[in-house]
Short mmCIF file of C-alpha atoms in Angstrom, two decimals:
data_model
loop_
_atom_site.label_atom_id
_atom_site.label_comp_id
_atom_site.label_asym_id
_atom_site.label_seq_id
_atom_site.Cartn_x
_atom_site.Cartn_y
_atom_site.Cartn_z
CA UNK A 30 47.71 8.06 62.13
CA UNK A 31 48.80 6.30 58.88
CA UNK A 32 48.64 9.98 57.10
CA UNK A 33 51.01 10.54 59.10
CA UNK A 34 53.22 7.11 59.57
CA UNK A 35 55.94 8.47 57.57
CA UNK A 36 57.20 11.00 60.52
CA UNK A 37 58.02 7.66 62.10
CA UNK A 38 61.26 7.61 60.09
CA UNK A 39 62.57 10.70 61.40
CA UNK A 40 62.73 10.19 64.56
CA UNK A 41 65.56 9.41 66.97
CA UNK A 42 65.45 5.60 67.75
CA UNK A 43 65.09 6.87 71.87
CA UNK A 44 62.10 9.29 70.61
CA UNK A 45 58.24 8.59 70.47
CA UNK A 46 55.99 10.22 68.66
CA UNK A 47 53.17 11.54 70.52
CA UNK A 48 49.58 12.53 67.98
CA UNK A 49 47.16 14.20 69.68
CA UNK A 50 44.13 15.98 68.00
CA UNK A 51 43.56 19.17 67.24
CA UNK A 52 40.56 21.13 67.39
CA UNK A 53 39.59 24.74 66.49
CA UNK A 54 37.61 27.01 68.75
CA UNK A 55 34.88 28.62 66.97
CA UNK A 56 34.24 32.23 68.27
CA UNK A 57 30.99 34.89 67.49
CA UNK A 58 29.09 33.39 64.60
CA UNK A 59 26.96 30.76 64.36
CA UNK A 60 29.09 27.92 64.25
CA UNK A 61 30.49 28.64 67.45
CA UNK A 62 29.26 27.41 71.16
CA UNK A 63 26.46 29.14 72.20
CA UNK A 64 28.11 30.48 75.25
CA UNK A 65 30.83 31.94 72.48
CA UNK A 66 28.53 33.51 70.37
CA UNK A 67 28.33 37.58 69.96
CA UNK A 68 27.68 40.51 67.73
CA UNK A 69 29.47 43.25 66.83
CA UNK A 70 28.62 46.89 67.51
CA UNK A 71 30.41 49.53 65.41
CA UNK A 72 29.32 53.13 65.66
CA UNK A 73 30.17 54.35 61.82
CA UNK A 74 32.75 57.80 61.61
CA UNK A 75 29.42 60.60 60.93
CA UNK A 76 31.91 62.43 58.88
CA UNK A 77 32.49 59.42 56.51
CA UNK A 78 29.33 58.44 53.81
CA UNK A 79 29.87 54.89 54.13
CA UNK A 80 26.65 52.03 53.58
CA UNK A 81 25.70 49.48 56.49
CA UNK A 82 26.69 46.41 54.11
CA UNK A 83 30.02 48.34 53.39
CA UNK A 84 30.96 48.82 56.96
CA UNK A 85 29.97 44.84 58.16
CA UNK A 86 31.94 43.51 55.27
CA UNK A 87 35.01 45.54 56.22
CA UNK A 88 34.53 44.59 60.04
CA UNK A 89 34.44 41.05 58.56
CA UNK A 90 37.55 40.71 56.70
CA UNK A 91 39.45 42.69 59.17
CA UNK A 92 38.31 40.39 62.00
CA UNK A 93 39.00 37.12 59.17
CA UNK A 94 42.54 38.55 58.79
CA UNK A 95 43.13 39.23 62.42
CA UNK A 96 42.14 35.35 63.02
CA UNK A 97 44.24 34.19 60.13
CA UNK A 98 45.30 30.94 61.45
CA UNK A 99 49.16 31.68 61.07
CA UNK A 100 48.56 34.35 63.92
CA UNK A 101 47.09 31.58 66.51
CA UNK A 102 49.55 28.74 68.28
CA UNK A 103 47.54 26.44 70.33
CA UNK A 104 45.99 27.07 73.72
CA UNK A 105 46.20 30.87 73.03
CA UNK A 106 43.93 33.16 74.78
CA UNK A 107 41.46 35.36 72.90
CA UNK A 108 41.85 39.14 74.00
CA UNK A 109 38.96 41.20 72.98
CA UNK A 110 41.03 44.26 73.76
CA UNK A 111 44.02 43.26 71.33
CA UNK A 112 41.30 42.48 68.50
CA UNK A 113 39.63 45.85 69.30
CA UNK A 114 42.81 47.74 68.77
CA UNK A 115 43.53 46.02 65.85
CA UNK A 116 39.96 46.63 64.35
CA UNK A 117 40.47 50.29 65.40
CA UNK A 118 43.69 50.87 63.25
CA UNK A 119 42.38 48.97 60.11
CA UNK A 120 39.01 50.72 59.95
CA UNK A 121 39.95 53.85 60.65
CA UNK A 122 38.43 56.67 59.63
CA UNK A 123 35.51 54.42 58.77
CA UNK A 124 34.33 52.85 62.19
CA UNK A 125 34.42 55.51 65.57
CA UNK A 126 34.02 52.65 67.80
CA UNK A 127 33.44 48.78 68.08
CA UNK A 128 32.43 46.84 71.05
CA UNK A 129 31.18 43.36 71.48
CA UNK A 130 28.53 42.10 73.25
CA UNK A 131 27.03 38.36 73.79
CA UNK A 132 24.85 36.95 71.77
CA UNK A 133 22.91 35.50 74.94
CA UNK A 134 21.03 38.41 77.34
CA UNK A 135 21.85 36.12 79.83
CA UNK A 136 25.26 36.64 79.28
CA UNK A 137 26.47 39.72 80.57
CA UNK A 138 28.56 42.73 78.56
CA UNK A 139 32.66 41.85 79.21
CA UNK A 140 32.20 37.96 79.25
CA UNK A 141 33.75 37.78 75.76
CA UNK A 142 36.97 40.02 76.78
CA UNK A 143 38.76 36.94 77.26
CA UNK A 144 38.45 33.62 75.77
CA UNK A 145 40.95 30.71 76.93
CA UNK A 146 41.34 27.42 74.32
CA UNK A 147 42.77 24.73 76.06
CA UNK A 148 46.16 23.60 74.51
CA UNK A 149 44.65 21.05 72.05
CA UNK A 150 42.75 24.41 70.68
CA UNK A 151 43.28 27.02 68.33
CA UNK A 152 40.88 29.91 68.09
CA UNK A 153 39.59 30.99 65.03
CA UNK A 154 36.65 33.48 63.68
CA UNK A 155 32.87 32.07 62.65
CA UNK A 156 31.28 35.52 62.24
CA UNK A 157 29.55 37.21 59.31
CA UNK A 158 27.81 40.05 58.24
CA UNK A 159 25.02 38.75 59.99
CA UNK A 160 26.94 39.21 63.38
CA UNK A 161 27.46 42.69 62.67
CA UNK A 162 25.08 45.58 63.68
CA UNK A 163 26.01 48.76 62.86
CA UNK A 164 24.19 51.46 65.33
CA UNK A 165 24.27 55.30 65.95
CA UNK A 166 25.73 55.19 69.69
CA UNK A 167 26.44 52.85 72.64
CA UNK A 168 23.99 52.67 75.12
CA UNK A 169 22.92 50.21 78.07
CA UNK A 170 20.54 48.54 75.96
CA UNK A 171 23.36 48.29 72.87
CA UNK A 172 25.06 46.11 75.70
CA UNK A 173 22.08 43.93 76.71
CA UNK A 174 22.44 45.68 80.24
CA UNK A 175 18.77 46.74 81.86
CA UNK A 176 19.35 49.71 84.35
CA UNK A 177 17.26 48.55 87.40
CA UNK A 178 14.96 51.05 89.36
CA UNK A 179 17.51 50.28 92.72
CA UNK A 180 20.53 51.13 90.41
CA UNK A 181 18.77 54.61 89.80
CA UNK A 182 17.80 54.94 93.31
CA UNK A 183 14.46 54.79 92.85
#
């Protein structure tokens, strides 16, 4: 509080000064909640000759720039949608498609569409290169899903 004592003298002499802490909200890499923890799938552009490394240092820096903490106001929600469009228009004609899935199989696929911070929160971006996997197509195991034999009517 005394870093910040001096806001004391601007106030109104009716006013109080409320300080509450802040916290961020860690999302994807490692330094985030288990629970909030996910990787990246991006399914390169075949026409474009572009490395692995290249591609999950681009996804990187577009997803650091999309979480640049003048975009974020406290106790905003995290739309995966919003930061897949986003992603989509930067990385174009790069990256054909991006999805994200859980870092935890118990988890299921869509859990990380939406991520609420509670007003004391700001979300920000924990993930690296090493939460970025760069395959050739999406499939059901690409989303930790397992089709059972009853879903195939066997």
């Amino acid at each position: 509080q005394s870093a910040y004592s001096s806001l004391n003298n601007y106030k109104a002499l009716s006013d109080t000064i409320v300080y509450n802490p802040a916290m961020f909200k860690p999302l994807f890499g490692a330094k985030a909640d288990a629970s909030l923890q996910a990787t990246f799938k991006v399914v390169p552009n075949p026409n474009i000759v572009t490395s692995e490394t290249e591609i999950k240092s681009a996804v990187v820096a577009a997803i650091n720039t999309y979480f640049d903490i003048t975009n974020w106001d406290f106790g905003e929600t995290f739309y995966f949608s919003e930061l897949s469009a986003y992603l989509h228009q930067t990385l174009t004609p790069m990256v054909a498609s991006i999805i994200i899935v859980p870092a935890d199989p118990r988890i299921q696929f869509g859990a990380m569409y939406q991520v609420n911070a509670n007003p004391n929160e700001i979300i920000t971006s924990a993930a690296t290169v090493d939460n970025v996997q760069v395959i050739t197509g999406i499939t059901a195991s690409h989303l930790n899903q397992t089709v059972s034999s009853a879903q195939l009517g066997i």
